[in-house]
Tab-separated table of C-alpha atoms in Angstrom:
chain	number	residue	atom	x	y	z
A	1	MET	CA	7.436	16.069	-15.576
A	2	ILE	CA	9.253	12.752	-15.139
A	3	PRO	CA	12.859	13.157	-13.860
A	4	PRO	CA	15.604	12.077	-16.278
A	5	GLY	CA	17.267	8.829	-15.315
A	6	LEU	CA	14.117	7.394	-13.703
A	7	VAL	CA	14.005	3.580	-13.564
A	8	ILE	CA	11.326	1.406	-11.948
A	9	ARG	CA	12.404	-2.097	-10.992
A	10	PRO	CA	11.103	-5.035	-8.931
A	11	ALA	CA	11.959	-4.649	-5.257
A	12	GLU	CA	14.437	-6.905	-3.477
A	13	PRO	CA	14.795	-7.859	0.206
A	14	GLU	CA	17.786	-5.498	0.379
A	15	ASP	CA	15.369	-2.584	-0.169
A	16	ALA	CA	13.722	-3.159	3.237
A	17	ASP	CA	15.463	-0.286	5.043
A	18	PHE	CA	14.255	2.111	2.350
A	19	ALA	CA	10.771	0.635	1.982
A	20	ALA	CA	9.747	0.265	5.636
A	21	PRO	CA	9.490	4.016	6.457
A	22	LEU	CA	7.577	4.621	3.230
A	23	LEU	CA	5.149	1.821	4.045
A	24	ALA	CA	4.723	3.332	7.506
A	25	SER	CA	3.920	6.729	5.981
A	26	THR	CA	1.039	5.196	4.007
A	27	LEU	CA	-0.412	3.497	7.105
A	28	GLY	CA	-0.404	6.565	9.336
A	29	ALA	CA	-1.781	6.437	12.883
A	30	PHE	CA	-3.730	3.266	12.054
A	31	GLY	CA	-0.521	1.406	11.246
A	32	ARG	CA	1.299	2.761	14.287
A	33	GLU	CA	-1.479	1.608	16.622
A	34	LEU	CA	-1.975	-1.761	14.958
A	35	PHE	CA	1.316	-3.045	13.549
A	36	GLY	CA	3.551	-0.908	15.786
A	37	LEU	CA	1.478	-1.566	18.927
A	38	GLY	CA	1.485	2.196	19.507
A	39	ASN	CA	5.191	2.767	18.813
A	40	GLU	CA	6.571	4.342	15.629
A	41	GLU	CA	10.026	2.748	15.895
A	42	ARG	CA	8.473	-0.659	16.475
A	43	LEU	CA	6.279	-0.109	13.423
A	44	ILE	CA	9.342	0.477	11.227
A	45	ARG	CA	11.073	-2.644	12.565
A	46	VAL	CA	7.981	-4.790	12.007
A	47	LEU	CA	7.444	-3.478	8.489
A	48	ARG	CA	11.098	-4.144	7.676
A	49	SER	CA	10.666	-7.759	8.783
A	50	PHE	CA	7.434	-8.041	6.817
A	51	PHE	CA	9.016	-6.653	3.653
A	52	ILE	CA	11.809	-9.235	3.460
A	53	SER	CA	9.341	-12.118	3.804
A	54	PRO	CA	7.886	-13.352	0.461
A	55	ALA	CA	4.354	-13.821	-0.831
A	56	HIS	CA	2.124	-11.459	1.132
A	57	ARG	CA	0.578	-8.012	0.733
A	58	MET	CA	3.527	-6.032	2.177
A	59	SER	CA	6.292	-8.154	0.671
A	60	TYR	CA	9.072	-7.191	-1.702
A	61	THR	CA	7.540	-9.762	-4.090
A	62	VAL	CA	4.618	-7.406	-4.866
A	63	SER	CA	6.657	-4.202	-4.636
A	64	TYR	CA	8.526	-1.949	-7.053
A	65	ILE	CA	11.198	0.664	-6.464
A	66	ALA	CA	11.592	3.914	-8.419
A	67	GLU	CA	15.210	5.030	-8.764
A	68	VAL	CA	16.568	8.336	-10.055
A	69	THR	CA	20.150	8.082	-11.294
A	70	GLY	CA	20.643	5.039	-9.106
A	71	GLN	CA	19.128	6.539	-5.923
A	72	ARG	CA	15.957	5.001	-4.503
A	73	ALA	CA	13.139	7.554	-4.684
A	74	GLY	CA	9.730	5.868	-4.445
A	75	LEU	CA	7.790	2.725	-3.597
A	76	LEU	CA	4.824	1.011	-5.226
A	77	VAL	CA	3.056	-2.022	-3.748
A	78	ALA	CA	0.421	-3.277	-6.162
A	79	PHE	CA	-1.242	-6.472	-7.374
A	80	PRO	CA	-4.484	-7.772	-8.936
A	81	ALA	CA	-7.390	-7.384	-6.506
A	82	HIS	CA	-8.352	-11.040	-6.867
A	83	GLU	CA	-5.084	-11.892	-5.085
A	84	LEU	CA	-5.913	-9.710	-2.067
A	85	LEU	CA	-7.263	-12.472	0.177
A	86	ARG	CA	-4.370	-14.841	-0.570
A	87	LEU	CA	-1.776	-12.131	-0.006
A	88	SER	CA	-3.477	-10.962	3.189
A	89	LEU	CA	-3.493	-14.501	4.581
A	90	GLY	CA	0.164	-14.776	3.594
A	91	LEU	CA	0.948	-12.132	6.206
A	92	ARG	CA	0.161	-14.556	9.032
A	93	ARG	CA	3.571	-16.257	9.111
A	94	PRO	CA	5.691	-13.074	9.274
A	95	MET	CA	3.289	-11.708	11.898
A	96	PHE	CA	3.807	-14.755	14.112
A	97	ARG	CA	7.547	-14.178	13.855
A	98	ALA	CA	7.273	-10.430	14.570
A	99	TYR	CA	5.241	-10.548	17.788
A	100	SER	CA	5.436	-12.368	21.092
A	101	PHE	CA	2.402	-14.287	22.337
A	102	ARG	CA	1.326	-11.356	24.529
A	103	GLU	CA	1.844	-8.872	21.701
A	104	GLY	CA	-0.149	-11.131	19.406
A	105	TRP	CA	-3.169	-10.854	21.657
A	106	GLN	CA	-2.683	-7.106	21.852
A	107	PHE	CA	-2.558	-7.000	18.050
A	108	VAL	CA	-5.819	-8.961	17.775
A	109	ARG	CA	-7.645	-6.774	20.305
A	110	THR	CA	-6.384	-3.549	18.736
A	111	GLY	CA	-7.136	-4.803	15.224
A	112	LEU	CA	-10.708	-5.731	16.061
A	113	ARG	CA	-11.312	-2.352	17.695
A	114	LEU	CA	-9.815	-0.349	14.825
A	115	LEU	CA	-11.501	-2.380	12.100
A	116	VAL	CA	-14.899	-2.062	13.749
A	117	GLN	CA	-14.409	1.694	14.183
A	118	SER	CA	-13.331	2.180	10.582
A	119	GLY	CA	-15.800	-0.233	9.004
A	120	PHE	CA	-12.903	-1.691	7.032
A	121	SER	CA	-13.068	-5.155	5.479
A	122	LEU	CA	-11.098	-7.151	2.930
A	123	ARG	CA	-14.269	-7.693	0.958
A	124	SER	CA	-14.677	-3.964	0.340
A	125	GLU	CA	-11.003	-2.976	0.176
A	126	ALA	CA	-10.555	-3.363	-3.599
A	127	PRO	CA	-13.137	-4.139	-6.296
A	128	ARG	CA	-12.583	-7.524	-7.870
A	129	GLY	CA	-11.425	-7.121	-11.455
A	130	SER	CA	-9.206	-4.136	-10.638
A	131	PHE	CA	-5.453	-3.786	-10.230
A	132	TYR	CA	-5.002	-2.609	-6.652
A	133	ILE	CA	-2.456	0.029	-5.624
A	134	ALA	CA	-2.076	-0.967	-1.979
A	135	HIS	CA	0.759	1.450	-1.096
A	136	LEU	CA	2.363	4.332	-2.966
A	137	ALA	CA	4.928	6.686	-1.459
A	138	THR	CA	7.781	8.951	-2.490
A	139	HIS	CA	10.875	9.679	-0.421
A	140	GLU	CA	10.772	13.234	0.937
A	141	ALA	CA	13.883	14.209	-1.047
A	142	TYR	CA	12.118	13.397	-4.338
A	143	ARG	CA	8.607	14.751	-3.826
A	144	ARG	CA	6.963	16.973	-6.451
A	145	GLN	CA	9.253	15.568	-9.136
A	146	GLY	CA	6.774	13.263	-10.886
A	147	ILE	CA	7.769	10.050	-9.088
A	148	ALA	CA	4.229	9.202	-7.952
A	149	THR	CA	2.880	9.925	-11.434
A	150	ALA	CA	5.494	7.612	-12.957
A	151	LEU	CA	4.664	4.844	-10.481
A	152	ILE	CA	0.965	5.079	-11.276
A	153	ALA	CA	1.749	4.926	-15.004
A	154	PHE	CA	3.845	1.843	-14.266
A	155	ALA	CA	0.895	0.319	-12.369
A	156	GLU	CA	-1.194	0.853	-15.503
A	157	THR	CA	1.233	-1.236	-17.539
A	158	LEU	CA	1.080	-3.968	-14.893
A	159	ALA	CA	-2.721	-3.877	-15.014
A	160	GLN	CA	-2.666	-4.187	-18.795
A	161	ALA	CA	-0.304	-7.168	-18.572
A	162	ALA	CA	-2.741	-8.784	-16.118
A	163	HIS	CA	-5.648	-8.084	-18.531
A	164	LEU	CA	-7.375	-5.791	-16.030
A	165	SER	CA	-9.201	-2.663	-17.138
A	166	GLN	CA	-9.075	-0.452	-14.050
A	167	LEU	CA	-6.860	0.663	-11.186
A	168	SER	CA	-8.151	0.953	-7.626
A	169	LEU	CA	-6.778	2.495	-4.450
A	170	ILE	CA	-7.786	3.859	-1.063
A	171	VAL	CA	-6.893	7.360	0.098
A	172	ALA	CA	-7.500	8.984	3.478
A	173	THR	CA	-10.250	11.591	3.247
A	174	ASP	CA	-8.026	14.203	4.915
A	175	ASN	CA	-5.087	13.589	2.540
A	176	LEU	CA	-6.099	16.329	0.142
A	177	THR	CA	-2.729	16.485	-1.632
A	178	ALA	CA	-2.864	12.809	-2.615
A	179	ARG	CA	-6.532	13.021	-3.531
A	180	ARG	CA	-5.901	15.976	-5.855
A	181	LEU	CA	-3.053	14.076	-7.525
A	182	TYR	CA	-5.196	10.977	-8.065
A	183	GLU	CA	-8.078	13.034	-9.441
A	184	HIS	CA	-5.669	14.826	-11.789
A	185	LEU	CA	-4.488	11.427	-13.035
A	186	GLY	CA	-8.018	10.235	-13.796
A	187	PHE	CA	-9.175	8.560	-10.565
A	188	THR	CA	-12.703	9.180	-9.343
A	189	PRO	CA	-14.339	8.239	-6.023
A	190	LEU	CA	-16.182	4.934	-6.129
A	191	PRO	CA	-19.934	5.606	-5.849
A	192	THR	CA	-21.282	4.441	-2.509
A	193	ARG	CA	-24.578	4.618	-0.697
A	194	LYS	CA	-22.873	5.736	2.520
A	195	PRO	CA	-19.664	7.823	2.348
A	196	HIS	CA	-16.922	6.537	4.644
A	197	PRO	CA	-15.670	9.030	7.261
A	198	TYR	CA	-11.986	8.004	7.073
A	199	TYR	CA	-11.106	7.049	3.514
A	200	LEU	CA	-12.223	7.051	-0.094
A	201	HIS	CA	-12.148	4.217	-2.596
A	202	MET	CA	-11.027	5.553	-5.975
A	203	LEU	CA	-11.045	3.956	-9.416
A	204	LYS	CA	-9.430	4.742	-12.727
A	205	PRO	CA	-10.762	3.017	-15.853
A	206	LEU	CA	-8.007	2.165	-18.305
A	207	THR	CA	-8.465	2.737	-21.985
A	208	GLU	CA	-6.087	1.285	-24.541
A	209	ARG	CA	-4.392	4.628	-24.740
A	210	SER	CA	-3.939	5.102	-20.960
A	211	ALA	CA	-2.659	1.543	-20.520
A	212	SER	CA	-0.213	1.643	-23.390
């Protein structure tokens, strides 16, 4: 059930203090090790600085805020998958500003190690032709109130406006609560020859009815 008074709007730089902890919650230990260089507080500060910078994959320019009676309740970061490479490269400038030279080298070494371990790559992150939900999170005070469902429905309208016929996302294999929600909303795991040990790619085809 969608809460009364729910509004979803484009994010603004002023939403950074709200958005950064939610972004961190979607990145988990991977984000803390990589972007936070092993420190949770540093991760939040870095994500806050990322969010206020335009035109990249963690920016306010590709983010949306769910509000309930004027109070911020949830975050959606989503965009067409064909923009993934451009938006990922756009993160370079805010990263240079966020880290010292020594930290930059630490970031590169940690990133290479984690990416090799996880088998992650931009090429496989989101199927081309899909609308990619990169981050989705609800503030703890508003969980189990339909916020995530409303944000996914909103992503469907964005996909329709972009003339794309499916949604895609990645979910951690051990995040059973999120996986059950996505399956309930029509997402299915992307068929693969070799299941990934850490995360699942999921897709939801959009019919005219589901995208309207």
